[in-house]
Short mmCIF file of C-alpha atoms in Angstrom, two decimals:
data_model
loop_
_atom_site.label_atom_id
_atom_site.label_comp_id
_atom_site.label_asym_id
_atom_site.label_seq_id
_atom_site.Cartn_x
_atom_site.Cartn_y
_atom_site.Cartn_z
CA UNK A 1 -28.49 139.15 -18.32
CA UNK A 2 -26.66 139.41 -21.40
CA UNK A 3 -26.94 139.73 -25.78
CA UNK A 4 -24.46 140.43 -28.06
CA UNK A 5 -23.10 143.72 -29.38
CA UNK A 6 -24.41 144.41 -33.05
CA UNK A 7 -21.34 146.41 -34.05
CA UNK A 8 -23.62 148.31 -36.71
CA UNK A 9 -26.14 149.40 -34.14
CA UNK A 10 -22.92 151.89 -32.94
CA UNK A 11 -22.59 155.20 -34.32
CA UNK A 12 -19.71 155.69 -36.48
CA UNK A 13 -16.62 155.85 -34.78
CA UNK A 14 -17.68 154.47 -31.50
CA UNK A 15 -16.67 151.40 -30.12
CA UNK A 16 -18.40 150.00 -27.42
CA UNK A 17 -15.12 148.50 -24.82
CA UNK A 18 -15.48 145.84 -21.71
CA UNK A 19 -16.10 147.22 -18.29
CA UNK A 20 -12.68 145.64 -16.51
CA UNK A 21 -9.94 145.28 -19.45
CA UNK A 22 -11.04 147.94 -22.18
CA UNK A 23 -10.62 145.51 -25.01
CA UNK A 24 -13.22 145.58 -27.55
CA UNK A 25 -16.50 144.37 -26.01
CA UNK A 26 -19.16 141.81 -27.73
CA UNK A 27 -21.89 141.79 -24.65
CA UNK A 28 -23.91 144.24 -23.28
CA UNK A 29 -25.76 144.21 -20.00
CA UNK A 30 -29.51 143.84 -20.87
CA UNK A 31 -30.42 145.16 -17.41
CA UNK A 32 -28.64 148.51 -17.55
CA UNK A 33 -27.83 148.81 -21.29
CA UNK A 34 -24.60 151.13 -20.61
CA UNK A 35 -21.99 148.52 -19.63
CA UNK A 36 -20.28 146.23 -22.05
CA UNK A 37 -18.15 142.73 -22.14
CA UNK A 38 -15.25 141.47 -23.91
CA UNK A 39 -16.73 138.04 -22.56
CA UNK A 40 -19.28 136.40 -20.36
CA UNK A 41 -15.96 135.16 -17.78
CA UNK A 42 -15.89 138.95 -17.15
CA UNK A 43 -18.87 139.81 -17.23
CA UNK A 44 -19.74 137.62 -14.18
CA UNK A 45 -16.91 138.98 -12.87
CA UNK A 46 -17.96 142.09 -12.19
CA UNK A 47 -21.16 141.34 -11.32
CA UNK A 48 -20.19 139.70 -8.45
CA UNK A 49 -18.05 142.23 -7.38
CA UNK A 50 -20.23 145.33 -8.03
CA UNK A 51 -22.34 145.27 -10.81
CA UNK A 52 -25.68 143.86 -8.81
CA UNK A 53 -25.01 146.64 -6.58
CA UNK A 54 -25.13 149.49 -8.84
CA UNK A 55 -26.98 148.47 -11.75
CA UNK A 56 -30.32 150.36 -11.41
CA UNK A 57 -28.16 153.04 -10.18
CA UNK A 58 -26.18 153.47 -13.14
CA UNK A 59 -29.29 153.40 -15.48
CA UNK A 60 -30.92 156.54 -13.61
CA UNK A 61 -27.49 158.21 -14.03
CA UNK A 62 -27.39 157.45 -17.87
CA UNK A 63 -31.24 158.59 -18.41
CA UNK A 64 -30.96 162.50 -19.99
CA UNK A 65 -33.38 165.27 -19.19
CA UNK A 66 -36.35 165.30 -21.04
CA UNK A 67 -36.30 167.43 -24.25
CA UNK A 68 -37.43 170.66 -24.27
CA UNK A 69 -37.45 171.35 -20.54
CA UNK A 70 -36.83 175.07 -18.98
CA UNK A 71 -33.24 175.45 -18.36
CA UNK A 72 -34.26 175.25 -14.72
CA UNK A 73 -35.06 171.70 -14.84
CA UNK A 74 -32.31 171.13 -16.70
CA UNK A 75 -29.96 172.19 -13.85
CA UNK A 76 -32.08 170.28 -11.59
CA UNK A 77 -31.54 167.52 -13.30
CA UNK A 78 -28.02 167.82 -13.69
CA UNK A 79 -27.61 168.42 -9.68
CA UNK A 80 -29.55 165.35 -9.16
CA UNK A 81 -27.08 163.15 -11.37
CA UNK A 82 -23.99 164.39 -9.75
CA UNK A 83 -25.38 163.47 -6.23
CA UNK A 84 -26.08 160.07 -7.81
CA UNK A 85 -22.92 159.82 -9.44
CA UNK A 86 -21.38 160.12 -6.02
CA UNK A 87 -23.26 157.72 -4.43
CA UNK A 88 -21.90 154.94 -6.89
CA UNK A 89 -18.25 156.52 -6.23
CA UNK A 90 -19.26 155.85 -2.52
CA UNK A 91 -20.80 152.48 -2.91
CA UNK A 92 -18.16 150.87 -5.20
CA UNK A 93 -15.38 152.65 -2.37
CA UNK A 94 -17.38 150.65 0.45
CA UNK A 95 -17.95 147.53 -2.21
CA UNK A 96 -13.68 147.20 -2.77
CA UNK A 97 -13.13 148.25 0.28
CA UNK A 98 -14.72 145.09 1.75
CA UNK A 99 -13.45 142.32 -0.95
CA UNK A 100 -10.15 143.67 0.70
CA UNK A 101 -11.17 143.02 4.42
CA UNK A 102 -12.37 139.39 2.92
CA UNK A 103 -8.94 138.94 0.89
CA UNK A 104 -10.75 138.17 -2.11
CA UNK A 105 -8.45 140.40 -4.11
CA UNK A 106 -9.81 139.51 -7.29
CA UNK A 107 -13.13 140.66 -6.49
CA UNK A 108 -11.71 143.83 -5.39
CA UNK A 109 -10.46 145.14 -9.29
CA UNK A 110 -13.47 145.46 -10.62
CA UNK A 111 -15.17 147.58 -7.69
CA UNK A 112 -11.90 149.51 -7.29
CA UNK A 113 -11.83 150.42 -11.19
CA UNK A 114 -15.45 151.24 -11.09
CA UNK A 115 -14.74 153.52 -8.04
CA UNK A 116 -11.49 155.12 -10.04
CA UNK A 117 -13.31 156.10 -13.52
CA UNK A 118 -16.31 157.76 -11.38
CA UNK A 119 -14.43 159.45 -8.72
CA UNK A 120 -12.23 160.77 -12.72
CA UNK A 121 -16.09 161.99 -14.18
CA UNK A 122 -16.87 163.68 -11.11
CA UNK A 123 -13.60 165.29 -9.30
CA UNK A 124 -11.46 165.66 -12.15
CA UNK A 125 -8.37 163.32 -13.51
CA UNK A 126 -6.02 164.89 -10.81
CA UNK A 127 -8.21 164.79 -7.98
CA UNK A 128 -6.73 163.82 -4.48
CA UNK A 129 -10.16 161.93 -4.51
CA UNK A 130 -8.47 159.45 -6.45
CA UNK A 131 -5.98 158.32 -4.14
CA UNK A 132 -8.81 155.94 -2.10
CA UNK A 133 -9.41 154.09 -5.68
CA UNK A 134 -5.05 154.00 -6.64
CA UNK A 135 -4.41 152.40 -3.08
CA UNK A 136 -7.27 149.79 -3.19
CA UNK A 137 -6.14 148.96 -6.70
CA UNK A 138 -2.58 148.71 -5.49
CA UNK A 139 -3.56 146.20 -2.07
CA UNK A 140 -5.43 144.10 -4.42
CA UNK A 141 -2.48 143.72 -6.87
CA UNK A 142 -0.22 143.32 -3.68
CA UNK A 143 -2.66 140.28 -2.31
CA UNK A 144 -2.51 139.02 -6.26
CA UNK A 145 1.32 139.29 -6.18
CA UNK A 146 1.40 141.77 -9.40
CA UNK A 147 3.65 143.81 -7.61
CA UNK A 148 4.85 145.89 -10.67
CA UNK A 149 0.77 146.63 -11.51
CA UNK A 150 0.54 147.45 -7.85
CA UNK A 151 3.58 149.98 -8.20
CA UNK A 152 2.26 152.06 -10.81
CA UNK A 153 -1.15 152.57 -8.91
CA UNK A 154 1.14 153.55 -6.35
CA UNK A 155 3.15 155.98 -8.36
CA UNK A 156 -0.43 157.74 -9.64
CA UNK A 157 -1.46 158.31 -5.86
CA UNK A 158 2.08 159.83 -5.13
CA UNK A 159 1.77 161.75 -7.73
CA UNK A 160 -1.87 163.05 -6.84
CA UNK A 161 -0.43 163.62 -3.39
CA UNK A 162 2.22 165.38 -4.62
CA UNK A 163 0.39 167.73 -6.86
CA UNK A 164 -2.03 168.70 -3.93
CA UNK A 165 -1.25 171.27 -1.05
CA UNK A 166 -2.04 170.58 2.28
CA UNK A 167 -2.97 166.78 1.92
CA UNK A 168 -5.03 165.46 4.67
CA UNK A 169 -2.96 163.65 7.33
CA UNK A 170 -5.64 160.57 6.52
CA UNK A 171 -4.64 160.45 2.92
CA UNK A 172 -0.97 160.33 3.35
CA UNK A 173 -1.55 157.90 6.10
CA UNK A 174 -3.12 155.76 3.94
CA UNK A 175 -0.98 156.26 1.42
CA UNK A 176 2.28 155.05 3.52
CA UNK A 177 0.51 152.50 4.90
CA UNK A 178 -0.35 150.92 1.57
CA UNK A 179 3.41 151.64 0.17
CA UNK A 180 4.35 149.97 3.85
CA UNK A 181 2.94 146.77 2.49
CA UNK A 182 3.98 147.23 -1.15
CA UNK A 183 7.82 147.12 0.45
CA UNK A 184 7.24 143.98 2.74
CA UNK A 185 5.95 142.20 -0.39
CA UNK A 186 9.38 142.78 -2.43
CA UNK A 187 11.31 142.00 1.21
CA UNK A 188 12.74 145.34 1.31
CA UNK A 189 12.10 145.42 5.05
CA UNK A 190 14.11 148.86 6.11
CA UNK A 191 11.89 151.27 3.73
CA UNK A 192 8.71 148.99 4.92
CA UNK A 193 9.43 150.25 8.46
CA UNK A 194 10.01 153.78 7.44
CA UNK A 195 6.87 153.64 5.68
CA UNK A 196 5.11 152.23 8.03
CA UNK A 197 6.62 154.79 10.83
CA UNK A 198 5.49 157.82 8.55
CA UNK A 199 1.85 155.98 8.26
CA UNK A 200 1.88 156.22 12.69
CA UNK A 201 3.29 159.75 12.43
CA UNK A 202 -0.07 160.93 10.07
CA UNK A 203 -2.38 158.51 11.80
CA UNK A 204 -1.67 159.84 15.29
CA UNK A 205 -1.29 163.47 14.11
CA UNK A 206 -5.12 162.51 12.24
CA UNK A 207 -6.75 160.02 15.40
CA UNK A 208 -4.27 160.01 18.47
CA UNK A 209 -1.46 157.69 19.43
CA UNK A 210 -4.19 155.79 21.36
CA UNK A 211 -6.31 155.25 18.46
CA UNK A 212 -6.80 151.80 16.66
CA UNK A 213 -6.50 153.25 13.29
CA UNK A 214 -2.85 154.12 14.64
CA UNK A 215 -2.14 150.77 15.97
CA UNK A 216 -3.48 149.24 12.44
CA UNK A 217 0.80 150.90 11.86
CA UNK A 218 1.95 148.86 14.66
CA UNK A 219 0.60 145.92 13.82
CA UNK A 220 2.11 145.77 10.36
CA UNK A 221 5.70 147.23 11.54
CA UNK A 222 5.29 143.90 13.82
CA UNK A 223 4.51 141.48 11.27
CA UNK A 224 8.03 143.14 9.98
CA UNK A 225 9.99 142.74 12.45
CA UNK A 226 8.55 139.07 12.72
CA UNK A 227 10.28 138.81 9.18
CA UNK A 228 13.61 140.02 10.15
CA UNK A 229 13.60 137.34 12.99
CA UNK A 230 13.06 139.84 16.01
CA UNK A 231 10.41 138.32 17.85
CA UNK A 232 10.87 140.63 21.23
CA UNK A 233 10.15 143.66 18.99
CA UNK A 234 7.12 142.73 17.47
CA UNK A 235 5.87 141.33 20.63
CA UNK A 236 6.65 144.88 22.09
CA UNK A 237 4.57 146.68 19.19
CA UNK A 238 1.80 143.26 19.22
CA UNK A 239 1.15 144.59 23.20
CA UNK A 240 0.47 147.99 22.13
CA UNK A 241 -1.90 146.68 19.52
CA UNK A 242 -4.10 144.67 21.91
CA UNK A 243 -3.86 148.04 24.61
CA UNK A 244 -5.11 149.71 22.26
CA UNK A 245 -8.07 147.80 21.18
CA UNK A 246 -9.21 146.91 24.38
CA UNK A 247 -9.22 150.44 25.86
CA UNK A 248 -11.53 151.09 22.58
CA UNK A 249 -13.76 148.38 22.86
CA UNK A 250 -13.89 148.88 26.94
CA UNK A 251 -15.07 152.19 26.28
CA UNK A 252 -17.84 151.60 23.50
CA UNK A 253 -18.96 148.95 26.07
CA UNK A 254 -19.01 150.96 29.14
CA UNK A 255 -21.34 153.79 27.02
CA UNK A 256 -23.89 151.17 26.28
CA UNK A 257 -24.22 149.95 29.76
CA UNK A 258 -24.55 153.49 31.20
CA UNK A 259 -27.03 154.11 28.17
CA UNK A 260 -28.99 151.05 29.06
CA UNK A 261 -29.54 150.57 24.94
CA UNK A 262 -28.97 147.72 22.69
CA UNK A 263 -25.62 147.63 21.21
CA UNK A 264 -26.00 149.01 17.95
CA UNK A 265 -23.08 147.90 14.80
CA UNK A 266 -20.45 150.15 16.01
CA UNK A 267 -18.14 148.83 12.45
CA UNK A 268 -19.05 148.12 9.21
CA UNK A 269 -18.19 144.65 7.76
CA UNK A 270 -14.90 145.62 6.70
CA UNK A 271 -13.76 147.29 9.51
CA UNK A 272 -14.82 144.29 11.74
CA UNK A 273 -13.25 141.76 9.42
CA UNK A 274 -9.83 143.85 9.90
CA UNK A 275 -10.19 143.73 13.25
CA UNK A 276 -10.86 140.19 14.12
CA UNK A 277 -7.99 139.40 12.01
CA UNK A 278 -5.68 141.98 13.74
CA UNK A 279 -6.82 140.34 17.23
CA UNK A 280 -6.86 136.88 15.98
CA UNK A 281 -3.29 136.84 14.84
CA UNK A 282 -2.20 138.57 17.85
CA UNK A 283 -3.76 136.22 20.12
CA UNK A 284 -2.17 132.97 17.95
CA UNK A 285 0.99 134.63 18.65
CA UNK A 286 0.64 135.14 22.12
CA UNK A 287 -0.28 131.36 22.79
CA UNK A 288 3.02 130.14 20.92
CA UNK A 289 4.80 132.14 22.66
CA UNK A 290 8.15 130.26 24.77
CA UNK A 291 6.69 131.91 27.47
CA UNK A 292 3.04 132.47 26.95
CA UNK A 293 1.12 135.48 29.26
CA UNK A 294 -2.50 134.11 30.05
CA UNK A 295 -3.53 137.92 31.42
CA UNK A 296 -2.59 138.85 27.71
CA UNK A 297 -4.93 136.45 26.26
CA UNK A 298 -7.59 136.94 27.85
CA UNK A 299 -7.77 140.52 27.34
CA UNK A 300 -7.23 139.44 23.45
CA UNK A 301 -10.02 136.67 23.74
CA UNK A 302 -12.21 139.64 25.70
CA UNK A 303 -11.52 141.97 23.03
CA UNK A 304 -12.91 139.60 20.23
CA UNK A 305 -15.80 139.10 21.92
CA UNK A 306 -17.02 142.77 22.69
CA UNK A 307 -16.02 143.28 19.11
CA UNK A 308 -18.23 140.68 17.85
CA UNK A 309 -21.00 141.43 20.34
CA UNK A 310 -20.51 144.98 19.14
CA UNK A 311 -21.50 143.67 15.56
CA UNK A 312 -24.35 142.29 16.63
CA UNK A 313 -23.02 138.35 16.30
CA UNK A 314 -23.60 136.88 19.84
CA UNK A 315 -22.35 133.20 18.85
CA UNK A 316 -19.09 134.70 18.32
CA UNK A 317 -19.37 136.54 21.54
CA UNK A 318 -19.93 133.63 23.45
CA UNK A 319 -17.36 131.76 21.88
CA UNK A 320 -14.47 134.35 22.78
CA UNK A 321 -16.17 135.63 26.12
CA UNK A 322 -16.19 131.34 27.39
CA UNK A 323 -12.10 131.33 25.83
CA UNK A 324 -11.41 134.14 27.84
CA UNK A 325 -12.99 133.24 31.08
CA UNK A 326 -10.86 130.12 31.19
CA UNK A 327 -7.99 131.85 30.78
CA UNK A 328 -8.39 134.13 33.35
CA UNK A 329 -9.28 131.30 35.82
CA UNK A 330 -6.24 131.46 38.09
CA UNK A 331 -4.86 134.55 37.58
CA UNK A 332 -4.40 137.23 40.46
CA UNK A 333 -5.93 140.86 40.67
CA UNK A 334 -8.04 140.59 37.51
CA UNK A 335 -11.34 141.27 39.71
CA UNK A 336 -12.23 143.95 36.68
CA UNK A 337 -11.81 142.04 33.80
CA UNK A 338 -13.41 138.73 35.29
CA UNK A 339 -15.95 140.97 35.96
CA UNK A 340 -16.61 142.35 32.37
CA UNK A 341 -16.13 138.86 30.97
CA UNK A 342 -19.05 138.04 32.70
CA UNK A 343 -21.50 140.44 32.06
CA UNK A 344 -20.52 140.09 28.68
CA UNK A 345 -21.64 136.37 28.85
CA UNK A 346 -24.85 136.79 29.93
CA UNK A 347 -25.30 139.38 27.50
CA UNK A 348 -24.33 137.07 24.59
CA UNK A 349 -26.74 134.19 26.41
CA UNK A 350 -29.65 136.55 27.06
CA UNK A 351 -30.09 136.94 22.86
CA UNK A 352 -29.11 133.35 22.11
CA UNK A 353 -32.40 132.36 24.67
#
């Protein structure tokens, strides 16, 4: 997997430096050939966070046009490396992207740094295609509690942002969002909100006010307000949450029983680990609450289990979809949601047979 560097085997004045901290490198990938260590420790490192993923990949990027060939197949050739070179920006985007969902922040650096000097070779060191790599860099720093590191990523993607007309309202959503948490993490709670209150503004000028991607805003202005002992007020913003996500799920539910087709994943891993952890917390809080709302449960425990059912894991289904039909046991005028509960049970049976 690995050999060491000959330093003469370099031509003069090139230094071969490691993959995740630059310093002068002594191994070399013996798969690839283009990637280099300062030690085996990182080495392994970034294997497991993107390396195995993008190996071949980066060898057919690295491999020049034949010599000789018409100028023609040259340009080919060159076409056919950029779109590869931005299928590694994509994959090592979707690679961080995940580590984050999964909170293993160290595994996210070396995807996210991958993802940053890519997205530099092909969009230019300016590029507002940068900002996706800065803000992963920065949540990963912000999970590591390197707040300062994450601050300067932070600074690069305001400045990118700055420097480009006519942002997209996702970017700067993202962008708030991510300097949102940055401002929880040092406890300065007041510009947390009003970062987090720009991030709703752009999300539900972008999705909707409706839209989950909005309420991902609401959910962390909650977790604020939890901070600043005002449990009422995250409560408040913790029921628009769960609204939110159970009119989505509801409705990618209701088109696959009027389609008659198997669910098919409706999130990627990421998005689905986000989720359950949104709903999961939501629903802890709601049960240690002084005075705890069963109906509010089990529309949490329902939503948990379409979602999972939506990602194709029926155990999980069945565990939330049996969790939420005890809790509505009892309760008044929930005819509907009984009803869904149940069909979603013998959905989640039917493939566990």
């Amino acid at each position: 997997m690995s050999a060491a560097i000959n330093p003469l085997a370099n031509p003069k004045g090139v230094k071969k430096l490691c993959e995740l901290c630059q310093r002068p490198a002594k191994l070399q990938c013996t798969k690839c050939l283009v990637t280099f260590y300062c030690n085996s420790d990182h080495q392994q490192a970034d294997w497991t966070s993107i390396h195995e993923k993008v190996c071949p990949l980066l060898v057919s990027i690295h491999t020049p046009a034949l010599f000789g060939t018409l100028q023609s197949d040259r340009d080919r050739h060159h076409k056919e490396t950029l779109k590869k070179q931005k299928h590694l920006v994509e994959i090592a985007h979707l690679e961080a992207q995940r580590w984050v969902s999964k909170k293993r922040f160290q595994d996210v650096l070396p995807a996210a740094l991958l993802f940053l000097r890519w997205a530099m070779r092909v969009y230019g060191s300016c590029a507002v295609e940068l900002v996706p790599a800065y803000l992963l860099l920065a949540q990963a720093n912000i999970g590591l509690g390197s707040l300062s590191q994450a601050h300067e990523y932070l600074s690069k993607a305001e400045w990118t942002v700055m420097k480009t007309p006519g942002c997209s309202n996702t970017v700067l959503h993202q962008l708030h969002r991510t300097l949102g948490r940055l401002h929880t993490a040092m406890g300065k709670y007041a510009s947390a909100l009003t970062h987090f209150a720009n991030d709703v503004y752009y999300a539900s000028e972008m999705f909707g006010l409706a839209s989950t991607v909005t309420s991902g805003g609401y959910f962390l202005m909650a977790d604020v307000f939890l901070k600043q002992n005002k449990p009422d007020v995250a409560l408040s913003l913790y029921t628009e949450v769960a609204n939110s996500w159970h009119a989505y799920l509801c409705k990618l539910m209701d088109g696959i029983s009027q389609s008659g087709t198997q669910p098919k994943e409706c999130f990627d891993e990421a998005q689905c680990m986000e989720a359950d952890q949104m709903l999961r917390c939501i629903l802890e809080f709601e049960e240690q609450c002084v005075k705890p709302r069963p109906d509010q449960s089990a529309m949490l425990a329902h939503s948990l289990a379409m979602l999972w059912l939506l990602c194709n894991n029926y155990t999980k289904a069945l565990e939330y979809g049996k969790k939420a039909e005890m809790l509505i046991q009892g309760l008044s005028e929930q005819n509907r949601l009984r009803e869904s509960i149940h069909n979603l049970l013998q959905h989640a049976e039917k493939h566990l047979e």
